[in-house]
Coordinates of C-alpha atoms in Angstrom, one line a residue:
Chain A
X1 CA 106.9 -53.4 -63.4
X2 CA 108.9 -55.4 -65.9
X3 CA 110.3 -58.8 -65.0
X4 CA 113.1 -58.3 -67.4
X5 CA 114.6 -55.0 -68.6
X6 CA 117.3 -55.0 -71.2
X7 CA 119.0 -51.6 -71.9
X8 CA 121.7 -51.1 -74.5
X9 CA 123.0 -54.7 -74.2
X10 CA 126.2 -55.3 -76.0
X11 CA 128.1 -58.6 -76.3
X12 CA 131.7 -58.6 -77.6
X13 CA 134.4 -61.1 -78.3
X14 CA 137.5 -59.2 -77.5
X15 CA 137.5 -56.0 -79.6
X16 CA 134.8 -57.3 -81.9
X17 CA 131.2 -56.3 -80.9
X18 CA 128.6 -59.0 -81.8
X19 CA 125.5 -57.5 -80.3
X20 CA 125.2 -53.7 -80.6
X21 CA 123.0 -52.2 -78.0
X22 CA 119.8 -54.2 -77.9
X23 CA 117.0 -52.9 -75.6
X24 CA 113.6 -54.4 -74.8
X25 CA 111.6 -55.4 -71.8
X26 CA 109.3 -58.2 -70.7
X27 CA 106.4 -58.0 -68.4
X28 CA 105.3 -60.8 -66.1
X29 CA 103.2 -63.3 -68.1
X30 CA 104.2 -61.9 -71.4
X31 CA 105.6 -64.1 -74.2
X32 CA 108.2 -62.4 -76.3
X33 CA 109.8 -63.8 -79.4
X34 CA 113.4 -63.0 -80.5
X35 CA 113.4 -63.6 -84.3
X36 CA 116.3 -63.5 -86.7
X37 CA 118.6 -65.5 -88.9
X38 CA 121.5 -67.5 -87.5
X39 CA 124.3 -65.1 -86.4
X40 CA 121.9 -62.3 -85.7
X41 CA 122.8 -62.4 -82.0
X42 CA 119.6 -63.6 -80.6
X43 CA 121.1 -66.5 -78.7
X44 CA 123.9 -64.4 -77.4
X45 CA 121.4 -61.9 -76.2
X46 CA 119.5 -64.6 -74.3
X47 CA 122.6 -66.1 -72.7
X48 CA 123.8 -62.6 -71.7
X49 CA 120.6 -62.1 -69.8
X50 CA 121.3 -65.0 -67.5
X51 CA 125.0 -64.4 -67.4
X52 CA 125.9 -67.6 -69.2
X53 CA 128.0 -66.3 -72.1
X54 CA 130.7 -68.7 -73.3
X55 CA 134.2 -67.9 -72.1
X56 CA 135.8 -65.1 -74.0
X57 CA 132.6 -63.2 -74.5
X58 CA 131.8 -60.2 -72.4
X59 CA 128.5 -58.3 -72.0
X60 CA 128.0 -54.6 -71.5
X61 CA 125.0 -52.4 -70.9
X62 CA 122.3 -53.2 -68.4
X63 CA 120.1 -56.3 -67.8
X64 CA 117.7 -56.0 -64.9
X65 CA 116.2 -59.4 -64.2
X66 CA 113.6 -59.2 -61.4
X67 CA 115.2 -55.9 -60.3
X68 CA 118.7 -57.5 -60.1
X69 CA 121.5 -56.3 -62.3
X70 CA 123.0 -59.3 -64.2
X71 CA 125.8 -57.6 -66.0
X72 CA 129.2 -57.3 -64.4
X73 CA 128.4 -59.4 -61.4
X74 CA 130.6 -62.3 -60.3
X75 CA 129.3 -65.7 -61.2
X76 CA 129.0 -66.6 -57.5
X77 CA 126.2 -64.1 -57.0
X78 CA 124.4 -65.1 -60.2
X79 CA 124.2 -68.8 -59.2
X80 CA 121.7 -67.9 -56.4
X81 CA 119.7 -65.6 -58.7
X82 CA 119.3 -68.2 -61.5
X83 CA 116.8 -71.0 -61.2
X84 CA 114.7 -68.9 -58.9
X85 CA 114.1 -66.4 -61.6
X86 CA 115.0 -67.8 -65.0
X87 CA 115.7 -71.1 -66.6
X88 CA 116.5 -72.3 -70.1
X89 CA 115.5 -75.0 -72.7
X90 CA 117.9 -75.5 -75.6
X91 CA 117.8 -76.6 -79.2
X92 CA 119.5 -80.0 -79.2
X93 CA 117.7 -82.7 -77.3
X94 CA 120.7 -84.9 -77.6
X95 CA 122.8 -82.7 -75.4
X96 CA 120.0 -81.5 -73.2
X97 CA 120.3 -84.4 -70.8
X98 CA 123.3 -86.0 -69.1
X99 CA 123.8 -89.3 -70.9
X100 CA 125.1 -91.0 -67.8
X101 CA 122.3 -90.2 -65.4
X102 CA 118.9 -91.8 -65.2
X103 CA 116.0 -89.5 -66.2
X104 CA 114.5 -89.8 -62.8
X105 CA 117.7 -88.5 -61.1
X106 CA 118.0 -85.7 -63.5
X107 CA 114.4 -84.6 -62.9
X108 CA 114.8 -84.9 -59.2
X109 CA 117.7 -82.4 -59.0
X110 CA 115.7 -79.2 -59.8
X111 CA 112.7 -80.5 -57.7
X112 CA 115.1 -80.9 -54.7
X113 CA 116.7 -77.5 -55.3
X114 CA 113.4 -75.8 -55.3
X115 CA 112.4 -77.5 -52.1
X116 CA 115.7 -76.4 -50.4
X117 CA 115.2 -72.9 -51.7
X118 CA 111.7 -72.7 -50.4
X119 CA 112.7 -74.3 -47.1
X120 CA 110.5 -77.3 -47.6
X121 CA 111.4 -80.8 -46.4
X122 CA 110.9 -83.3 -49.2
X123 CA 110.3 -87.0 -48.4
X124 CA 111.1 -89.6 -51.0
X125 CA 107.4 -90.2 -51.5
X126 CA 106.8 -86.5 -52.1
X127 CA 109.7 -86.3 -54.5
X128 CA 108.3 -89.3 -56.5
X129 CA 104.9 -87.7 -56.6
X130 CA 106.5 -84.4 -57.9
X131 CA 108.5 -86.4 -60.5
X132 CA 105.3 -88.1 -61.8
X133 CA 103.3 -84.9 -61.7
X134 CA 105.9 -83.2 -63.9
X135 CA 106.1 -86.1 -66.3
X136 CA 102.3 -85.9 -66.5
X137 CA 102.4 -82.2 -67.1
X138 CA 104.7 -82.6 -70.1
X139 CA 102.4 -85.4 -71.4
X140 CA 104.8 -88.3 -71.0
X141 CA 103.1 -91.7 -70.4
X142 CA 104.5 -94.6 -68.4
X143 CA 106.2 -92.5 -65.8
X144 CA 107.6 -95.6 -63.9
X145 CA 109.5 -96.8 -67.0
X146 CA 110.7 -93.3 -68.0
X147 CA 112.0 -92.4 -64.5
X148 CA 114.2 -95.5 -64.5
X149 CA 115.3 -95.0 -68.2
X150 CA 118.5 -93.6 -69.6
X151 CA 118.4 -90.6 -72.0
X152 CA 119.4 -92.8 -75.0
X153 CA 116.3 -95.0 -74.4
X154 CA 113.7 -92.3 -75.1
X155 CA 112.9 -90.3 -78.2
X156 CA 114.2 -86.8 -79.1
X157 CA 110.7 -85.4 -78.5
X158 CA 110.5 -87.1 -75.1
X159 CA 114.0 -85.9 -74.1
X160 CA 113.0 -82.3 -75.0
X161 CA 109.8 -82.6 -72.9
X162 CA 111.9 -83.8 -69.9
X163 CA 114.3 -80.9 -70.5
X164 CA 111.2 -78.6 -70.3
X165 CA 110.0 -80.3 -67.2
X166 CA 113.4 -79.9 -65.6
X167 CA 113.5 -76.2 -66.6
X168 CA 110.1 -75.6 -65.1
X169 CA 110.5 -77.8 -62.0
X170 CA 113.0 -75.3 -60.4
X171 CA 110.2 -72.8 -60.3
X172 CA 111.4 -70.0 -62.5
X173 CA 109.3 -66.9 -63.4
X174 CA 111.0 -66.5 -66.8
X175 CA 111.6 -69.4 -69.2
X176 CA 114.1 -68.8 -72.0
X177 CA 113.6 -71.2 -74.9
X178 CA 116.4 -71.2 -77.4
X179 CA 115.1 -72.8 -80.6
X180 CA 113.5 -75.6 -78.5
X181 CA 111.7 -77.3 -81.4
X182 CA 114.2 -76.8 -84.3
X183 CA 115.8 -80.2 -84.0
X184 CA 112.5 -82.1 -83.7
X185 CA 110.5 -83.5 -86.6
X186 CA 107.5 -81.6 -87.6
X187 CA 104.8 -83.5 -85.7
X188 CA 106.7 -83.5 -82.4
X189 CA 107.6 -79.9 -83.1
X190 CA 103.9 -78.9 -83.0
X191 CA 103.2 -81.0 -79.9
X192 CA 106.2 -79.6 -77.9
X193 CA 105.3 -76.1 -79.0
X194 CA 101.7 -76.4 -77.8
X195 CA 102.8 -78.0 -74.7
X196 CA 105.3 -75.2 -74.0
X197 CA 102.7 -72.6 -74.7
X198 CA 100.2 -74.2 -72.4
X199 CA 102.6 -74.7 -69.5
X200 CA 103.8 -71.1 -69.7
X201 CA 100.2 -69.9 -69.6
X202 CA 99.2 -72.2 -66.8
X203 CA 102.2 -71.4 -64.6
X204 CA 101.8 -67.7 -65.4
X205 CA 105.4 -67.5 -66.6
X206 CA 107.1 -65.0 -68.9
X207 CA 108.6 -66.6 -72.0
X208 CA 111.5 -65.4 -74.1
X209 CA 111.3 -67.5 -77.2
X210 CA 114.2 -67.5 -79.6
X211 CA 113.6 -68.8 -83.1
X212 CA 114.4 -68.2 -86.8
X213 CA 111.0 -69.7 -87.7
X214 CA 108.3 -67.0 -88.1
X215 CA 105.2 -69.3 -88.1
X216 CA 106.4 -70.9 -84.9
X217 CA 106.9 -67.6 -83.2
X218 CA 103.5 -66.4 -84.4
X219 CA 101.9 -69.4 -82.8
X220 CA 103.3 -68.8 -79.3
X221 CA 104.3 -65.2 -78.8
X222 CA 102.4 -62.0 -78.0
X223 CA 105.2 -59.7 -79.1
X224 CA 108.3 -60.0 -81.2
X225 CA 111.7 -58.4 -81.5
X226 CA 113.3 -58.9 -85.0
X227 CA 117.1 -59.0 -84.8
X228 CA 119.6 -58.7 -87.6
X229 CA 123.4 -58.5 -87.4
X230 CA 123.4 -57.8 -83.7
X231 CA 120.7 -55.1 -83.8
X232 CA 117.0 -55.1 -83.0
X233 CA 115.5 -53.8 -86.2
X234 CA 111.8 -54.0 -85.3
X235 CA 109.7 -54.5 -82.2
X236 CA 105.9 -54.8 -81.8
X237 CA 102.9 -57.0 -81.2
X238 CA 103.2 -60.3 -83.2
X239 CA 100.1 -59.7 -85.3
X240 CA 101.2 -56.2 -86.3
X241 CA 104.7 -57.2 -87.2
X242 CA 103.5 -60.1 -89.3
X243 CA 100.7 -58.2 -91.1
X244 CA 102.4 -54.8 -91.4
X245 CA 106.2 -55.0 -91.0
X246 CA 107.9 -51.6 -91.0
X247 CA 111.6 -52.5 -91.4
X248 CA 112.7 -53.7 -94.8
X249 CA 114.4 -56.7 -93.3
X250 CA 111.2 -57.8 -91.4
X251 CA 109.2 -57.2 -94.6
X252 CA 111.6 -59.6 -96.4
X253 CA 111.3 -62.2 -93.7
X254 CA 107.5 -62.0 -93.7
X255 CA 107.3 -62.1 -97.4
X256 CA 109.6 -65.2 -97.6
X257 CA 107.5 -67.0 -94.9
X258 CA 104.3 -66.2 -96.9
X259 CA 105.8 -67.4 -100.2
X260 CA 106.8 -70.7 -98.5
X261 CA 103.4 -71.0 -97.0
X262 CA 101.6 -70.5 -100.3
X263 CA 104.0 -72.8 -102.1
X264 CA 103.1 -75.5 -99.5
X265 CA 99.4 -74.9 -99.8
X266 CA 99.2 -74.6 -103.6
X267 CA 101.9 -76.9 -105.1
X268 CA 102.4 -76.0 -108.7
Chain B
X1 CA 135.6 -110.0 -78.4
X2 CA 136.3 -109.7 -74.6
X3 CA 139.5 -111.8 -75.0
X4 CA 141.8 -108.8 -74.4
X5 CA 140.1 -108.1 -71.1
X6 CA 140.4 -111.7 -70.0
X7 CA 144.1 -112.2 -70.9
X8 CA 144.9 -108.9 -69.2
X9 CA 142.9 -109.7 -66.1
X10 CA 144.6 -113.1 -65.7
X11 CA 148.1 -111.7 -66.2
X12 CA 147.6 -108.7 -63.9
X13 CA 145.7 -110.9 -61.4
X14 CA 148.6 -113.4 -61.3
X15 CA 151.1 -110.6 -60.6
X16 CA 148.8 -109.1 -58.0
X17 CA 148.4 -112.5 -56.3
X18 CA 152.2 -113.1 -56.2
X19 CA 152.6 -109.6 -54.8
X20 CA 150.0 -110.3 -52.1
X21 CA 151.6 -113.6 -51.4
X22 CA 155.0 -112.1 -50.6
X23 CA 153.4 -110.2 -47.7
X24 CA 152.7 -113.6 -45.9
X25 CA 155.1 -116.1 -47.5
X26 CA 158.4 -116.2 -49.4
X27 CA 160.3 -119.3 -50.5
X28 CA 163.5 -117.9 -48.7
X29 CA 164.4 -114.8 -46.8
X30 CA 165.2 -111.9 -49.2
X31 CA 168.8 -111.7 -48.0
X32 CA 169.2 -115.4 -47.1
X33 CA 172.1 -117.1 -48.9
X34 CA 170.3 -120.3 -49.4
X35 CA 172.3 -122.0 -52.2
X36 CA 175.5 -122.0 -54.1
X37 CA 176.6 -119.0 -56.1
X38 CA 175.0 -118.6 -59.5
X39 CA 173.5 -122.1 -59.3
X40 CA 171.3 -123.1 -62.2
X41 CA 167.6 -123.8 -61.8
X42 CA 166.8 -126.7 -59.6
X43 CA 163.8 -127.9 -57.5
X44 CA 165.1 -126.0 -54.5
X45 CA 165.7 -122.9 -56.6
X46 CA 163.4 -122.9 -59.6
X47 CA 165.0 -119.7 -61.0
X48 CA 168.5 -120.4 -59.7
X49 CA 170.5 -118.1 -57.4
X50 CA 172.5 -114.9 -57.8
X51 CA 176.2 -114.4 -57.2
X52 CA 175.7 -114.2 -53.4
X53 CA 173.7 -117.4 -53.4
X54 CA 170.3 -115.7 -52.9
X55 CA 167.2 -117.3 -54.4
X56 CA 166.1 -115.5 -57.6
X57 CA 162.5 -116.6 -57.4
X58 CA 162.2 -114.9 -54.0
X59 CA 163.6 -111.7 -55.4
X60 CA 161.4 -111.7 -58.5
X61 CA 158.4 -112.2 -56.2
X62 CA 159.4 -109.3 -54.1
X63 CA 159.9 -107.4 -57.4
X64 CA 156.2 -108.0 -58.3
X65 CA 155.2 -106.4 -55.0
X66 CA 157.3 -103.4 -55.7
X67 CA 156.1 -103.1 -59.3
X68 CA 152.5 -103.3 -58.2
X69 CA 153.0 -100.8 -55.3
X70 CA 154.7 -98.3 -57.5
X71 CA 152.3 -98.8 -60.4
X72 CA 149.2 -98.4 -58.2
X73 CA 150.7 -95.6 -56.1
X74 CA 151.7 -93.7 -59.2
X75 CA 148.4 -94.3 -61.0
X76 CA 146.4 -93.1 -57.9
X77 CA 148.7 -90.1 -57.4
X78 CA 148.8 -89.2 -61.1
X79 CA 145.1 -89.8 -61.5
X80 CA 144.1 -87.7 -58.6
X81 CA 146.5 -84.7 -59.2
X82 CA 145.9 -85.0 -63.0
X83 CA 142.1 -85.0 -62.7
X84 CA 142.1 -82.1 -60.2
X85 CA 144.5 -80.0 -62.3
X86 CA 142.7 -80.8 -65.5
X87 CA 139.2 -79.9 -64.2
X88 CA 140.6 -76.7 -62.6
X89 CA 142.3 -75.7 -65.9
X90 CA 139.1 -76.3 -67.8
X91 CA 137.2 -74.0 -65.4
X92 CA 139.9 -71.4 -65.1
X93 CA 139.9 -68.0 -66.9
X94 CA 141.5 -67.8 -70.3
X95 CA 144.9 -66.6 -69.1
X96 CA 145.3 -69.0 -66.2
X97 CA 144.1 -71.9 -68.4
X98 CA 146.7 -71.0 -71.0
X99 CA 149.4 -70.8 -68.4
X100 CA 148.4 -74.2 -67.0
X101 CA 148.2 -75.8 -70.4
X102 CA 151.7 -74.5 -71.2
X103 CA 153.0 -75.8 -67.9
X104 CA 151.5 -79.2 -68.6
X105 CA 153.1 -79.3 -72.1
X106 CA 156.5 -78.5 -70.6
X107 CA 156.1 -81.2 -67.9
X108 CA 155.1 -83.7 -70.5
X109 CA 158.2 -82.8 -72.6
X110 CA 160.3 -83.2 -69.5
X111 CA 161.8 -86.8 -69.3
X112 CA 160.4 -88.8 -66.4
X113 CA 164.0 -90.0 -65.6
X114 CA 165.2 -86.4 -65.2
X115 CA 162.2 -85.6 -63.0
X116 CA 162.9 -88.7 -60.9
X117 CA 166.5 -87.6 -60.4
X118 CA 165.3 -84.1 -59.3
X119 CA 162.9 -85.7 -56.8
X120 CA 165.6 -88.0 -55.5
X121 CA 168.0 -85.1 -55.2
X122 CA 165.4 -83.1 -53.3
X123 CA 164.6 -85.9 -50.9
X124 CA 166.7 -88.0 -48.6
X125 CA 167.6 -90.4 -51.3
X126 CA 166.0 -93.0 -53.5
X127 CA 163.1 -95.0 -52.0
X128 CA 159.8 -96.5 -53.0
X129 CA 158.2 -93.1 -52.3
X130 CA 160.5 -91.1 -54.5
X131 CA 159.8 -93.5 -57.3
X132 CA 156.0 -93.2 -56.8
X133 CA 156.2 -89.4 -56.5
X134 CA 158.4 -88.9 -59.6
X135 CA 156.3 -91.3 -61.8
X136 CA 153.0 -90.0 -60.4
X137 CA 154.0 -86.4 -61.1
X138 CA 155.0 -87.2 -64.6
X139 CA 151.8 -89.1 -65.1
X140 CA 149.6 -86.4 -63.7
X141 CA 150.7 -84.0 -66.5
X142 CA 149.5 -86.4 -69.1
X143 CA 146.2 -87.1 -67.3
X144 CA 145.6 -83.4 -66.6
X145 CA 145.9 -82.5 -70.3
X146 CA 143.4 -85.2 -71.2
X147 CA 141.0 -84.3 -68.4
X148 CA 141.2 -80.6 -69.4
X149 CA 140.0 -81.4 -72.9
X150 CA 137.4 -83.9 -71.8
X151 CA 136.0 -81.5 -69.2
X152 CA 135.8 -78.7 -71.8
X153 CA 133.8 -81.0 -74.0
X154 CA 131.4 -81.8 -71.3
X155 CA 131.1 -78.1 -70.3
X156 CA 130.0 -77.3 -73.9
X157 CA 127.0 -79.5 -73.5
X158 CA 123.6 -77.9 -73.1
X159 CA 122.7 -79.8 -70.0
X160 CA 125.6 -78.1 -68.2
X161 CA 124.3 -74.6 -69.2
X162 CA 120.8 -75.7 -68.3
X163 CA 122.0 -76.9 -64.9
X164 CA 123.9 -73.7 -64.3
X165 CA 120.9 -71.6 -65.3
X166 CA 118.7 -73.5 -62.9
X167 CA 121.0 -72.5 -60.1
X168 CA 123.5 -75.3 -59.7
X169 CA 127.0 -74.2 -58.6
X170 CA 130.2 -75.4 -60.2
X171 CA 131.1 -77.7 -57.4
X172 CA 127.9 -79.7 -57.7
X173 CA 128.1 -79.7 -61.5
X174 CA 131.5 -81.2 -61.3
X175 CA 130.4 -84.0 -59.0
X176 CA 127.1 -84.7 -60.6
X177 CA 127.9 -84.3 -64.3
X178 CA 131.5 -83.8 -65.2
X179 CA 133.3 -86.5 -63.2
X180 CA 130.9 -89.3 -64.2
X181 CA 131.1 -88.3 -67.8
X182 CA 134.9 -88.1 -68.0
X183 CA 135.6 -91.0 -65.7
X184 CA 135.4 -93.9 -68.2
X185 CA 138.0 -92.3 -70.5
X186 CA 140.2 -91.2 -67.6
X187 CA 140.2 -94.8 -66.3
X188 CA 141.4 -96.2 -69.6
X189 CA 144.2 -93.6 -69.7
X190 CA 145.2 -94.3 -66.1
X191 CA 145.3 -98.0 -66.8
X192 CA 147.6 -97.4 -69.8
X193 CA 149.8 -95.1 -67.7
X194 CA 149.9 -97.8 -65.0
X195 CA 151.8 -100.0 -67.5
X196 CA 154.2 -97.2 -68.4
X197 CA 154.7 -96.5 -64.7
X198 CA 155.8 -100.1 -64.1
X199 CA 158.4 -99.7 -67.0
X200 CA 159.4 -96.3 -65.6
X201 CA 160.0 -97.9 -62.2
X202 CA 162.1 -100.7 -63.7
X203 CA 164.2 -98.0 -65.6
X204 CA 164.6 -95.9 -62.4
X205 CA 165.8 -98.8 -60.3
X206 CA 168.0 -100.1 -63.1
X207 CA 169.8 -96.7 -62.8
X208 CA 169.8 -97.0 -59.0
X209 CA 167.0 -94.4 -58.5
X210 CA 164.4 -96.8 -57.4
X211 CA 163.9 -98.9 -54.2
X212 CA 167.2 -99.6 -52.4
X213 CA 168.3 -103.2 -51.8
X214 CA 167.5 -105.7 -50.3
X215 CA 164.0 -105.2 -51.6
X216 CA 165.1 -105.4 -55.2
X217 CA 162.8 -104.4 -57.9
X218 CA 162.9 -106.0 -61.4
X219 CA 165.0 -103.2 -62.9
X220 CA 167.6 -103.6 -60.2
X221 CA 167.7 -107.4 -60.6
X222 CA 168.2 -106.9 -64.3
X223 CA 171.1 -104.5 -63.7
X224 CA 172.7 -106.9 -61.2
X225 CA 172.4 -109.9 -63.4
X226 CA 173.8 -108.0 -66.4
X227 CA 177.4 -108.9 -65.7
X228 CA 176.7 -112.7 -65.2
X229 CA 174.1 -113.0 -68.0
X230 CA 176.0 -115.8 -69.9
X231 CA 176.8 -117.8 -66.8
X232 CA 173.4 -117.5 -65.2
X233 CA 170.9 -116.4 -67.8
X234 CA 167.9 -117.0 -65.5
X235 CA 168.9 -113.8 -63.6
X236 CA 167.8 -111.8 -66.6
X237 CA 165.1 -114.1 -68.0
X238 CA 163.1 -114.3 -64.7
X239 CA 162.7 -110.6 -63.9
X240 CA 162.4 -109.8 -67.7
X241 CA 159.5 -112.3 -68.1
X242 CA 157.9 -111.0 -65.0
X243 CA 158.1 -107.4 -66.2
X244 CA 156.7 -108.3 -69.7
X245 CA 153.9 -110.3 -68.2
X246 CA 152.7 -107.4 -66.0
X247 CA 153.1 -104.7 -68.6
X248 CA 151.5 -106.8 -71.3
X249 CA 148.7 -107.7 -68.9
X250 CA 148.0 -104.1 -68.0
X251 CA 148.0 -103.0 -71.7
X252 CA 145.6 -105.9 -72.6
X253 CA 143.4 -104.9 -69.7
X254 CA 143.4 -101.2 -70.8
X255 CA 142.6 -102.2 -74.4
X256 CA 139.8 -104.5 -73.2
X257 CA 138.3 -101.7 -71.0
X258 CA 138.4 -99.3 -73.9
X259 CA 136.6 -101.9 -76.2
X260 CA 134.0 -102.3 -73.5
X261 CA 133.4 -98.6 -73.3
X262 CA 133.3 -98.1 -77.0
X263 CA 130.7 -100.8 -77.2
X264 CA 128.7 -99.0 -74.6
X265 CA 129.1 -95.7 -76.5
X266 CA 127.7 -97.2 -79.6
X267 CA 124.4 -97.7 -77.8
X268 CA 124.3 -94.1 -76.7
X269 CA 123.8 -91.6 -79.6

């Protein structure tokens, strides 16, 4: 059974429709990429799935997340469904963390919530052990210093890793990553990407990975949905879409990525 | 660089100390006719006496207590109501938010004096509490408008969406993330409003809408001394100087606080 089933999802701002009936599904443990240029509706699609559209935007159609309908439900019901099923990592590491809260406190919040949800008592020693374990899992050294630090005292790559740790610490089964590496420099980009891929595999999570960057998606996803102007124009296994794209737009995207690749490899 | 903060703290501290002192000690009783009518400054009466022979220094000291009480009371009331309304407006649905924002704009356009007259008319008469209520309400509209914008700015941050997605409810998000992030700015705004509240109180009692005699506030002292300003100028100078020292002190303090927070903000990207 699918963990996530999206049927004819629409997102509109007033009378204007921005996403026109997108459908796809995601099995447990599968890693799906949503690819498209900015404005193609990929982020809107992702936010509609967890019921977190910005005010003024409304979603239609059907989204079944772990068997629960997410569209048209009051926010109060959704709060309980989120976290347990899905969590998100965003693009901008500067706004991913609360600037006025120590990193340790921020990381503690999802760990505590998960313990409450699972009905476990959590001693302060256990909490600390969990915090250190999560920092270790996202490959952050010097946990003692980091837990006491403020967000502005660590690098963008480290902030993004902590945001990932926070997203995973609440124990979701689906991780939504919205351009999580776009704002990072190239070397931390590769590190964070490999880390994310590894964690998702180890935890047996499903991943919905949103990006405009084809090589990045090829590196981490099993399957891709190509979006353009609010429509899904192509869907298929990553290898097939990248070697043999059917839709003219996907063909253009792949060709552009190849040209860039060869230009980088064989500078004139 | 921290000079503003220090000057402000000293001036406000002085006024607060005098206000506290009046609770336990006064040179003369507030209604005691202790000297000749309109006598000039002397050792016994450093600021002279009024036309009934009451000591001016005593009255100015009591005025400090009233100014501090109304200022703090109105700042607390305005800060609390304003922050609550502002956060609620930021969370509200589009239509309700627009309605609240429009109401706030109307309230801000409404003169504080007129509002005070309404409050006085609606209650048993002018008192310390009507002054606090009127000034606090007027202040809450200004604070609410600021808080609404600040909250919306925090709400647009990714960590809020991430927290919501990980199953945190609005109540907890407000306490854990929104209030700490808007508080520094709100505090500076409330401090600035505190200064305006002291002036508003003086204006109200000048018009007879503040605290009733014998606990005269500075505005009332100014009004009473108006007719004898040339024979006994201290009656205007003493409460005037006191008012200026407190308002200036508060504004310096607010400026200093803002500089302090700007300096902090420069460290944080």
